[in-house]
């Protein structure tokens, strides 16, 4: 028995397709795309998608699932459920667990837990350096064999330029992507928010935009030097956008992401010492938000990722200086991103490209298209489904979102992985 | 503002967290009330029953002698019961969160909690969660509102006005909560504020607060009515903010030679404690234009006024 999605508007940028189609999934794969009403329903589970948008499954290439080690914040099962409820069919999880995912054993453990959870697809990202300590390269070949799809020291950026060069070269040897958390730690100092008028007024130590710009520049130049594939995580500044635009124009093998909070919020959200507006990189200025939107529109920023970072009240209900960085994002990302379509920043097709086609291509994983024979991973959207964000309803174990109470224009209403409906509104 | 009465005006806030969001009228109310309280401290029996039965807790997470003592004396002169808690940095490491500590204190029903904390926003965290009034006695680099108020009271007494005066604030603006409170307070009251220091200690965007910024001590104090020297935290030397104390003192320390550039009747102020010979020369600190000890005296009056007004007292201190 197959799953037949009938009457929806199929948006598949990989095939340059935006038209009404019925989609049949069989044996976990896309079996057929056909004009509405032309696939017989007999023997299939039918889902009426009239008025809805049927997209290749969304892939979030930057989440923190906290397992192993911090299961009180999130587990692979709860993070997977949050991803599904947010419309994602796959996530790539960062290695800053306890222990750090710098070994084949931890990578396998994550994949086993993901298989048990039977939620979304989980792609482990392993550490660049052993223990993410920035000293000795991790075992990239073994990590890849165990299932790691990329390398990153997210949250603990590689400050040694020589190590970063060697990491890129060694990763290139195995054809692995390196994801850079680009931050000059010395320039960032002990800053806790963006350095600007708001940090001045609140008396909070600032992180200058230059801390990101100079690090993006270093890593783009190292990608050009080594020829290795580099992906810049969570771009937040106009300066970094300008550097990326230049690096790409020079042919650097570089891609980049931003997160919904960097086009939805500014440093002003920190007022009142709101620890749910504390993240790294920090929320920036109006001018940065405008530059991020422009870069999404012109393709300088290739994809959207959430940087889903669950924390409990133990890490957030504290003095601002002491609170942990990061917010959850899986269950608000699609709704916030649809605002970009409403505003005319992105077309629907461009948005799907940044949530599915491009992340699949960047990570080199299956999916990202509804081509016949591809994996049966689908996200169904309702563009006209206004809803109010209520963190108490989230599937995530954590509640650290600055978007509680926001009105969003639409959302994912069904998530299909391997031909199975794993979540439905 | 001299002579302007604010009859019946009440300070209707639960907390005093900073001067940034106080109106001109609210600041006037506090200063007039403080002025009327000053007389109490000159009596042979320096005590009035105004806050009898009220409990005031000072909760200090940073070492302080003068501010804590000043608050305690202010509370005692109003007959409040005071409890002083000094939380060593080490015991916070033992695990109790600030919120838990405060909730435990509140369970004993205090009326006012006065907090000093190294983290900006710590008083706000408490104010949002406690029924007690919260007074910010200095939070991180953010604000030190009672210091700003006592500085304004000192200038107002000496000059008879705040409007139109040129106030020069010199030194490490970036790390100074005193500077921030004074900038907000004096700007709200119509003074012109000029700051000077090495650029390492002057935060970007400062001009957006309506402040004139210069890197020259001489330019800042030219024709100033008030020169406010900030304490140089000596540990900043190892943090790349300046080269040597000798050079800092030469270019940003206030000496008699510099003082001549200001108005002849300019006031010299310092929030203390002094680094004599660094940001201020001993001759200037002890000279005729110095009102540094008057600031300390006025600190008690201002804190009495704040405690009184937060307890629901009527403005101008008639209850005393």
XYZ file of C-alpha atoms in Angstrom:
745
model
C 0.000 0.000 0.000
C 1.292 3.418 -0.962
C 0.656 6.906 0.316
C -1.064 9.195 -2.158
C -0.898 12.961 -1.566
C -3.627 14.414 -3.724
C -4.302 17.853 -5.070
C -1.435 19.777 -3.528
C 0.743 22.448 -5.077
C 4.056 20.678 -5.574
C 7.066 22.963 -5.178
C 10.296 21.226 -6.123
C 13.070 23.675 -7.047
C 15.384 20.816 -8.055
C 13.037 20.075 -10.974
C 11.993 23.668 -11.434
C 8.488 22.502 -10.698
C 5.700 24.552 -9.124
C 2.382 23.072 -10.197
C -0.526 20.957 -9.020
C 0.493 17.317 -8.814
C -0.495 14.153 -7.082
C 2.413 12.409 -5.397
C 2.507 8.655 -4.835
C 4.963 7.188 -2.361
C 5.647 3.483 -2.374
C 8.248 1.358 -0.602
C 9.600 4.426 1.149
C 10.307 6.251 -2.090
C 8.729 8.723 -4.461
C 6.978 6.427 -6.950
C 5.155 8.859 -9.195
C 4.306 12.481 -9.764
C 1.293 13.004 -11.982
C -1.399 15.485 -12.915
C -4.168 15.746 -10.304
C -6.652 12.902 -10.396
C -4.663 10.695 -12.726
C -3.277 8.264 -10.147
C -5.917 5.710 -9.068
C -6.524 5.794 -5.312
C -7.253 2.099 -4.983
C -4.980 0.334 -2.578
C -3.389 3.530 -1.249
C -3.760 5.648 1.842
C -5.004 8.962 0.483
C -4.191 12.367 1.989
C -6.092 15.301 0.579
C -3.617 18.128 0.099
C -5.939 20.529 -1.674
C -4.904 24.069 -0.825
C -1.637 22.861 0.661
C 1.949 22.949 -0.565
C 3.847 19.691 -1.017
C 7.626 20.084 -0.755
C 10.660 17.832 -0.627
C 11.381 17.165 3.039
C 13.053 20.013 4.909
C 16.571 19.360 6.179
C 17.998 21.304 9.118
C 21.742 20.989 8.918
C 22.436 22.599 12.289
C 20.800 21.334 15.476
C 21.919 20.375 18.963
C 20.183 17.246 20.227
C 22.106 17.103 23.557
C 22.291 13.298 23.611
C 24.518 11.790 24.876
C 25.139 13.716 28.071
C 22.490 16.367 28.537
C 19.308 14.382 28.160
C 17.505 16.688 30.601
C 17.601 19.364 27.861
C 16.730 17.223 24.866
C 17.090 13.691 23.577
C 17.405 12.399 20.070
C 13.789 11.212 20.406
C 12.369 14.532 21.686
C 14.507 16.596 19.340
C 13.388 14.345 16.503
C 9.757 14.817 17.494
C 10.275 18.585 17.589
C 11.862 18.435 14.145
C 8.948 16.453 12.756
C 6.420 18.834 14.302
C 8.322 21.725 12.776
C 8.193 20.178 9.306
C 11.719 18.763 9.117
C 12.365 15.279 7.796
C 16.078 15.276 8.595
C 18.494 17.026 10.921
C 22.265 17.180 11.234
C 23.306 17.200 14.879
C 26.361 19.036 16.161
C 29.074 17.190 18.082
C 29.128 19.242 21.302
C 27.572 16.470 23.345
C 29.061 14.898 26.483
C 31.220 13.146 25.466
C 31.963 15.120 22.337
C 31.181 13.243 19.143
C 34.797 12.826 18.124
C 34.737 9.034 17.834
C 33.060 6.371 15.762
C 31.528 4.973 18.971
C 29.621 8.174 19.744
C 28.580 8.553 16.110
C 27.194 5.012 16.125
C 25.448 5.618 19.440
C 23.658 8.651 17.978
C 22.583 6.675 14.929
C 21.300 3.808 17.092
C 19.258 6.195 19.210
C 17.887 7.827 16.083
C 16.875 4.450 14.689
C 15.093 3.592 17.961
C 13.306 6.937 17.962
C 11.885 6.281 14.481
C 11.435 10.002 13.918
C 13.318 12.068 11.400
C 16.574 11.106 9.719
C 19.545 12.082 11.874
C 22.932 12.871 10.367
C 25.750 13.150 12.907
C 28.279 15.944 12.485
C 31.545 14.965 14.136
C 34.194 17.124 15.791
C 37.031 18.780 13.888
C 39.451 18.229 16.746
C 39.624 15.626 19.474
C 37.390 16.742 22.312
C 36.765 19.921 20.283
C 39.833 21.209 22.088
C 41.345 22.754 18.980
C 44.605 20.793 19.210
C 44.633 17.391 17.467
C 42.586 16.325 14.445
C 39.843 13.767 15.061
C 39.689 10.489 13.107
C 37.813 11.708 10.059
C 38.040 8.488 8.065
C 36.646 6.365 10.885
C 33.984 8.939 11.705
C 32.866 8.986 8.101
C 32.741 5.199 7.977
C 30.581 5.227 11.118
C 28.120 7.642 9.505
C 29.302 11.199 10.159
C 28.378 13.516 7.273
C 30.419 16.589 8.169
C 32.856 18.037 10.690
C 32.468 21.016 12.990
C 33.702 22.441 16.261
C 30.481 24.402 16.574
C 30.335 26.390 19.771
C 34.081 25.973 20.266
C 35.543 27.568 17.155
C 38.993 26.618 15.931
C 41.117 29.612 16.861
C 44.374 28.211 15.496
C 44.534 29.057 11.781
C 47.072 26.329 11.126
C 44.804 23.679 12.637
C 41.898 24.955 10.524
C 44.015 24.690 7.394
C 45.013 21.123 8.238
C 41.441 20.209 9.169
C 40.210 21.429 5.783
C 42.936 19.487 3.965
C 42.368 16.316 5.969
C 38.592 16.579 5.552
C 39.058 17.108 1.821
C 41.025 13.864 1.726
C 37.828 12.031 2.706
C 35.476 14.332 0.822
C 33.961 15.584 4.077
C 32.400 19.005 4.554
C 33.756 21.306 7.279
C 31.200 23.529 9.018
C 32.800 26.563 10.607
C 31.496 28.447 13.612
C 33.328 31.565 12.515
C 34.245 33.661 15.512
C 37.465 35.336 16.591
C 37.421 34.386 20.252
C 39.913 37.047 21.305
C 37.860 39.787 19.681
C 34.670 38.397 21.149
C 36.378 38.485 24.538
C 33.934 37.968 27.367
C 31.112 39.614 25.434
C 27.575 38.390 25.965
C 25.646 40.313 23.302
C 26.218 42.401 20.188
C 28.423 45.428 20.827
C 26.366 48.500 20.087
C 23.924 50.955 21.562
C 21.895 48.338 23.428
C 24.947 46.724 25.042
C 26.084 50.189 26.061
C 22.725 50.978 27.628
C 22.391 47.640 29.402
C 25.982 47.596 30.604
C 26.516 44.195 29.021
C 29.869 43.367 27.477
C 29.731 43.490 23.703
C 30.856 41.190 20.912
C 31.786 43.355 17.918
C 30.508 42.388 14.489
C 34.168 42.225 13.436
C 34.616 39.065 15.536
C 32.514 37.262 12.928
C 33.718 39.093 9.826
C 37.417 38.429 10.332
C 36.839 34.761 11.113
C 34.670 34.273 8.016
C 37.407 35.896 5.971
C 40.089 33.606 7.386
C 38.111 30.464 6.721
C 37.051 31.503 3.210
C 40.690 32.144 2.347
C 41.670 28.762 3.784
C 38.968 27.101 1.681
C 40.430 28.768 -1.405
C 43.935 27.736 -0.361
C 43.020 24.100 0.244
C 40.161 23.561 -2.187
C 38.201 21.933 0.631
C 34.453 22.382 0.958
C 33.567 24.822 3.690
C 30.194 25.788 5.101
C 29.842 28.861 7.325
C 27.346 28.368 10.135
C 24.865 30.922 11.488
C 25.899 34.065 9.597
C 24.652 37.124 11.503
C 26.423 40.228 10.186
C 26.424 42.452 7.121
C 30.225 42.231 7.169
C 30.253 38.439 6.948
C 27.742 38.614 4.100
C 30.035 40.981 2.192
C 33.042 38.719 2.737
C 31.057 35.661 1.585
C 29.837 37.445 -1.499
C 33.406 38.343 -2.382
C 34.762 34.851 -1.588
C 32.117 33.208 -3.750
C 32.914 35.612 -6.576
C 36.512 34.414 -6.322
C 35.384 30.817 -6.664
C 35.912 29.761 -3.055
C 34.166 26.401 -2.414
C 32.030 27.966 0.276
C 28.374 27.792 1.279
C 26.652 29.475 4.194
C 23.559 29.415 6.364
C 21.707 31.810 8.588
C 19.095 31.085 11.250
C 15.566 32.491 11.486
C 16.390 34.591 14.555
C 18.981 36.557 12.582
C 16.327 37.869 10.197
C 13.508 38.048 12.769
C 15.090 39.807 15.765
C 17.643 42.487 16.583
C 19.788 43.304 19.608
C 16.758 45.176 20.952
C 15.266 41.811 21.967
C 17.847 41.662 24.774
C 16.273 44.674 26.534
C 14.955 43.660 29.909
C 17.920 41.258 30.115
C 15.957 38.588 28.257
C 18.128 35.480 28.357
C 16.019 33.896 25.595
C 17.561 36.525 23.344
C 21.079 35.399 24.270
C 22.834 33.370 21.627
C 26.160 33.136 19.854
C 26.580 34.801 17.449
C 24.437 37.439 19.112
C 21.403 39.186 17.657
C 22.630 42.138 15.628
C 21.279 45.444 14.276
C 18.525 46.439 11.849
C 21.189 46.975 9.184
C 22.481 43.439 9.691
C 18.956 42.020 9.453
C 18.482 43.869 6.154
C 21.804 42.514 4.857
C 20.874 38.951 5.875
C 17.557 39.205 4.021
C 19.291 40.603 0.947
C 21.858 37.799 1.074
C 19.101 35.180 1.274
C 17.397 36.760 -1.720
C 20.527 36.970 -3.860
C 21.817 33.516 -2.906
C 24.874 34.593 -0.923
C 23.276 32.699 1.931
C 22.459 29.232 0.613
C 20.272 27.814 3.296
C 18.365 28.209 6.533
C 19.251 26.226 9.624
C 17.845 26.574 13.107
C 20.872 26.182 15.424
C 18.236 24.537 17.665
C 19.919 24.786 21.075
C 17.783 23.453 23.904
C 18.492 24.670 27.424
C 16.500 24.213 30.605
C 15.625 26.891 33.174
C 18.817 25.846 34.951
C 20.825 27.501 32.191
C 18.416 30.324 31.322
C 16.718 31.551 34.513
C 19.883 33.321 35.588
C 21.766 36.588 35.447
C 22.282 37.443 31.761
C 26.066 37.077 32.034
C 25.698 33.566 33.415
C 22.943 32.294 31.121
C 23.802 29.843 28.366
C 23.809 30.818 24.701
C 21.175 29.515 22.335
C 17.497 29.076 21.632
C 15.309 26.281 20.344
C 14.210 26.738 16.759
C 12.866 23.565 15.166
C 9.201 24.313 15.821
C 9.244 27.983 14.797
C 11.644 27.962 11.829
C 9.113 27.289 9.095
C 6.581 29.782 10.440
C 9.228 32.504 10.757
C 10.605 31.703 7.302
C 7.169 31.968 5.723
C 7.188 35.594 6.833
C 9.990 36.116 4.312
C 7.641 34.896 1.579
C 4.883 37.166 2.899
C 7.288 40.114 2.885
C 8.390 39.321 -0.655
C 12.006 38.679 0.345
C 11.909 35.139 -1.055
C 9.613 33.318 -3.433
C 8.076 30.109 -2.143
C 10.367 28.157 -4.439
C 13.448 29.982 -3.129
C 12.382 29.223 0.425
C 11.977 25.501 -0.321
C 15.382 25.597 -1.959
C 16.924 26.999 1.240
C 15.141 24.524 3.499
C 15.496 21.382 1.400
C 17.309 21.396 -1.941
C 20.402 23.265 -0.793
C 20.869 21.638 2.611
C 20.717 18.204 0.916
C 23.276 19.286 -1.660
C 25.578 20.893 0.935
C 25.550 17.864 3.226
C 25.603 15.397 0.329
C 22.666 13.444 1.716
C 19.652 11.945 -0.087
C 16.527 14.023 -0.519
C 16.048 17.647 -1.368
C 13.897 16.747 -4.361
C 10.699 14.909 -5.274
C 12.227 13.166 -8.258
C 10.787 9.722 -8.824
C 12.944 7.125 -7.128
C 14.209 9.516 -4.447
C 13.514 9.094 -0.731
C 9.883 9.486 0.283
C 10.537 12.489 2.524
C 7.942 15.224 2.252
C 6.954 18.361 4.099
C 3.405 19.609 3.579
C 2.819 23.307 4.293
C -0.283 25.352 4.886
C 0.612 28.918 3.943
C -2.644 30.275 5.281
C -2.742 28.877 8.760
C -2.150 31.705 11.229
C -1.096 30.409 14.614
C 0.251 31.683 17.882
C 3.537 30.278 19.162
C 2.975 28.565 22.501
C 6.134 26.991 23.894
C 4.107 24.860 26.309
C 2.838 22.916 23.296
C 6.310 22.186 21.923
C 7.565 18.643 21.453
C 11.042 19.779 22.440
C 11.973 19.179 26.067
C 13.112 22.773 26.369
C 11.205 26.047 26.285
C 13.924 28.611 25.564
C 12.332 30.488 22.683
C 12.101 34.253 22.268
C 9.128 33.758 19.942
C 6.552 32.694 22.523
C 3.326 34.520 21.773
C 4.301 35.485 18.212
C 1.692 35.254 15.497
C 3.008 33.375 12.459
C 1.306 33.157 9.067
C 1.597 29.462 8.314
C 3.241 26.212 9.206
C 4.028 22.645 8.310
C 0.941 20.468 8.714
C 2.345 17.066 7.779
C 5.772 15.451 7.811
C 6.477 12.286 5.854
C 9.698 10.300 6.224
C 10.408 7.238 4.102
C 6.823 7.182 2.899
C 5.370 7.171 6.448
C 3.444 10.061 7.978
C 5.461 10.648 11.165
C 3.622 13.788 12.198
C 0.363 15.449 11.312
C -1.254 18.557 12.771
C 14.535 73.504 39.938
C 15.352 75.200 43.217
C 12.267 76.249 45.081
C 10.002 74.229 42.887
C 7.775 72.241 45.157
C 6.141 69.032 44.098
C 3.357 68.939 46.675
C 1.683 65.604 47.034
C 3.716 64.016 44.269
C 4.502 60.413 45.036
C 7.128 58.142 43.683
C 4.916 55.360 42.447
C 7.447 52.715 41.626
C 7.985 49.386 43.289
C 11.694 49.374 42.517
C 14.583 51.695 41.777
C 16.610 49.895 39.115
C 18.216 52.717 37.158
C 18.024 56.330 36.099
C 17.558 55.580 32.393
C 13.806 55.286 32.722
C 13.156 57.906 35.440
C 11.355 61.064 34.403
C 12.458 64.566 35.257
C 9.618 64.789 37.784
C 10.617 61.557 39.485
C 14.232 62.678 39.815
C 13.065 66.043 41.182
C 10.893 64.265 43.708
C 13.802 62.191 44.962
C 16.189 65.152 45.141
C 13.759 67.461 46.962
C 12.925 64.691 49.386
C 16.614 63.991 49.956
C 17.338 67.675 50.539
C 14.686 67.793 53.239
C 16.130 64.666 54.896
C 19.633 66.119 55.191
C 18.756 67.994 58.336
C 18.067 64.761 60.230
C 21.723 63.794 59.970
C 22.732 67.035 61.673
C 20.624 66.423 64.797
C 22.118 65.110 67.992
C 19.574 62.288 67.856
C 19.822 61.282 64.220
C 16.714 59.174 63.972
C 13.098 59.548 62.927
C 10.407 56.891 63.202
C 9.328 57.061 59.565
C 10.150 53.464 58.589
C 9.621 51.851 61.968
C 8.577 48.233 61.505
C 10.001 48.012 57.985
C 12.722 45.514 57.191
C 15.524 46.359 54.788
C 18.005 43.753 53.553
C 21.257 44.633 51.854
C 22.401 41.796 49.605
C 25.899 42.485 48.322
C 27.577 40.125 45.897
C 30.491 42.497 45.423
C 32.681 43.981 48.109
C 31.645 47.471 49.137
C 32.225 49.540 52.207
C 30.853 52.918 51.441
C 27.678 52.095 49.553
C 26.551 49.370 51.920
C 27.330 51.491 54.992
C 25.537 54.450 53.461
C 22.394 52.399 52.797
C 22.527 50.915 56.272
C 22.888 54.293 57.954
C 20.080 55.682 55.790
C 17.754 52.848 56.798
C 18.665 53.117 60.472
C 18.098 56.875 60.560
C 14.569 56.138 59.354
C 14.194 53.457 62.072
C 13.988 50.537 59.675
C 15.412 47.198 60.779
C 18.397 46.285 58.649
C 20.041 42.992 57.819
C 23.279 42.922 55.869
C 24.226 39.967 53.752
C 27.567 39.897 52.034
C 27.727 36.955 49.714
C 31.293 36.027 48.955
C 31.821 35.078 45.373
C 32.834 31.616 46.545
C 29.533 30.761 48.212
C 27.614 31.570 45.044
C 29.741 28.864 43.445
C 28.278 26.394 45.953
C 25.198 26.316 43.850
C 22.315 28.450 45.059
C 21.026 30.640 42.271
C 20.396 34.329 42.759
C 16.669 33.740 42.369
C 16.642 31.035 45.050
C 18.597 33.228 47.444
C 16.191 36.088 46.892
C 13.107 33.907 47.243
C 14.434 32.587 50.536
C 14.967 36.111 51.753
C 11.524 37.121 50.623
C 10.012 34.264 52.574
C 11.079 36.250 55.654
C 8.973 39.188 54.476
C 11.399 42.061 54.029
C 10.043 45.302 52.607
C 13.072 46.356 50.596
C 15.989 44.389 49.194
C 19.056 46.386 48.204
C 21.283 44.464 45.859
C 24.738 44.917 44.421
C 25.879 42.364 41.884
C 28.653 41.981 39.324
C 26.141 40.977 36.629
C 24.252 43.717 34.828
C 20.528 43.126 35.170
C 20.701 41.064 38.381
C 18.413 43.558 40.234
C 15.944 43.368 37.344
C 15.867 39.594 37.634
C 14.839 39.966 41.288
C 12.449 42.854 40.749
C 10.461 40.834 38.232
C 10.062 37.938 40.637
C 9.753 39.458 44.107
C 6.972 41.370 45.814
C 9.523 43.309 47.870
C 10.891 46.565 46.536
C 14.302 46.173 44.943
C 16.951 48.890 44.962
C 19.892 48.607 42.614
C 23.071 49.412 44.517
C 25.207 48.818 41.438
C 24.849 46.092 38.795
C 27.778 45.164 36.622
C 28.548 47.905 34.147
C 24.912 48.934 33.958
C 23.715 51.409 36.571
C 24.319 52.732 40.055
C 21.264 54.943 40.399
C 21.728 56.167 43.971
C 25.258 57.299 43.092
C 23.854 59.267 40.162
C 21.206 60.789 42.419
C 23.660 61.805 45.123
C 25.892 63.346 42.480
C 22.947 65.330 41.127
C 21.961 66.429 44.632
C 25.525 67.607 45.276
C 25.633 69.646 42.073
C 22.146 71.037 42.579
C 22.980 72.215 46.113
C 26.179 73.900 44.961
C 24.897 75.415 41.715
C 21.214 75.907 42.410
C 20.291 74.240 39.153
C 21.145 71.354 36.854
C 19.697 72.718 33.639
C 22.324 74.059 31.234
C 25.369 73.035 33.272
C 28.341 71.445 31.559
C 29.250 68.178 33.249
C 32.533 66.537 32.250
C 32.937 62.849 33.063
C 36.506 61.623 32.722
C 38.031 58.161 32.644
C 36.905 54.596 32.107
C 33.403 55.215 30.808
C 33.121 51.744 29.271
C 33.354 49.921 32.582
C 31.540 52.479 34.714
C 27.999 52.053 35.977
C 28.444 55.400 37.738
C 29.042 57.082 34.384
C 25.967 55.477 32.844
C 23.665 56.547 35.687
C 25.085 60.044 35.652
C 24.757 60.352 31.890
C 21.085 59.342 32.066
C 20.311 61.472 35.106
C 22.072 64.678 34.114
C 20.784 64.444 30.528
C 17.225 64.050 31.782
C 17.684 67.130 33.981
C 18.880 69.239 31.069
C 22.622 69.297 31.680
C 25.173 69.056 28.904
C 27.381 65.993 29.364
C 30.857 65.640 27.891
C 32.953 62.522 28.387
C 36.658 61.984 27.839
C 39.004 59.070 28.129
C 41.269 56.983 25.949
C 39.218 55.408 23.148
C 39.824 51.990 24.718
C 37.599 53.114 27.575
C 34.967 55.012 25.618
C 32.340 52.654 24.212
C 31.289 53.022 20.584
C 27.806 54.495 20.118
C 28.138 56.637 23.260
C 27.233 59.769 21.304
C 23.837 58.215 20.640
C 23.013 58.808 24.302
C 23.176 62.540 23.661
C 26.674 62.846 25.052
C 29.586 64.740 23.569
C 32.610 62.480 23.212
C 36.249 63.559 23.136
C 39.529 61.797 23.762
C 41.081 64.929 25.249
C 40.888 65.749 28.934
C 41.516 69.450 28.213
C 38.712 69.637 25.654
C 36.263 67.967 28.006
C 36.915 70.161 31.013
C 37.152 73.476 29.150
C 34.495 75.717 30.719
C 33.022 72.820 32.642
C 30.839 73.496 35.680
C 31.470 70.041 37.072
C 34.387 67.637 36.599
C 33.606 64.114 37.596
C 36.636 61.844 37.716
C 36.014 58.113 37.529
C 37.989 55.569 39.450
C 40.528 53.735 37.311
C 40.312 50.026 38.011
C 43.970 49.196 38.231
C 43.552 45.662 36.900
C 42.560 47.149 33.514
C 46.247 47.757 32.863
C 46.783 44.056 32.205
C 43.744 43.974 29.913
C 45.103 46.147 27.116
C 43.066 49.248 28.003
C 46.061 51.505 28.620
C 49.819 51.378 28.749
C 51.121 52.493 32.118
C 49.678 54.221 35.157
C 52.263 56.944 34.685
C 51.016 57.719 31.186
C 47.357 57.411 32.176
C 47.897 59.874 34.977
C 49.705 62.300 32.686
C 47.001 62.382 30.021
C 43.802 61.598 31.918
C 44.523 62.471 35.550
C 43.158 65.720 36.969
C 45.911 68.045 38.173
C 45.779 71.707 39.297
C 47.094 72.700 35.858
C 44.104 71.087 34.124
C 41.666 72.397 36.665
C 42.443 75.959 35.528
C 40.789 75.171 32.191
C 37.409 74.702 33.831
C 35.207 77.451 35.186
C 36.758 79.048 38.294
C 33.945 77.722 40.449
C 33.887 74.268 38.866
C 33.170 71.393 41.220
C 35.509 68.426 41.414
C 33.767 65.128 42.094
C 34.775 61.492 42.444
C 32.610 58.490 43.372
C 35.452 56.933 45.374
C 37.459 55.147 46.378
C 40.251 57.413 45.122
C 43.445 56.320 43.441
C 45.354 59.368 44.569
C 47.999 60.317 42.084
C 46.400 58.280 39.298
C 43.105 59.760 38.124
C 43.260 62.680 40.541
C 46.157 64.504 42.162
C 46.066 64.869 45.946
C 46.070 68.686 45.661
C 42.897 68.609 43.590
C 41.209 65.914 45.662
C 41.744 67.925 48.841
C 41.465 71.350 47.237
C 38.773 73.990 47.700
C 36.794 72.932 44.625
C 36.519 69.323 45.742
C 33.087 68.198 46.958
C 34.072 64.547 47.257
C 33.112 64.280 50.927
C 29.876 66.200 50.390
C 28.979 63.468 47.902
C 29.374 60.926 50.685
C 27.209 62.969 53.048
C 24.547 63.379 50.393
C 24.642 59.652 49.732
C 22.939 59.025 53.058
C 20.240 61.635 52.373
C 19.510 60.334 48.890
C 19.273 56.753 50.117
C 16.957 57.822 52.934
C 14.763 59.497 50.317
C 14.751 56.424 48.081
C 13.872 54.036 50.913
C 11.178 56.417 52.118
C 9.601 56.949 48.698
C 9.653 53.247 47.819
C 7.841 52.605 51.096
C 5.010 54.791 49.892
C 6.072 58.052 51.525
C 4.841 61.402 50.268
C 7.331 63.561 48.411
C 9.385 66.327 50.052
C 9.778 64.483 53.304
C 7.055 66.109 55.351
C 6.723 62.951 57.414
C 10.157 63.558 58.852
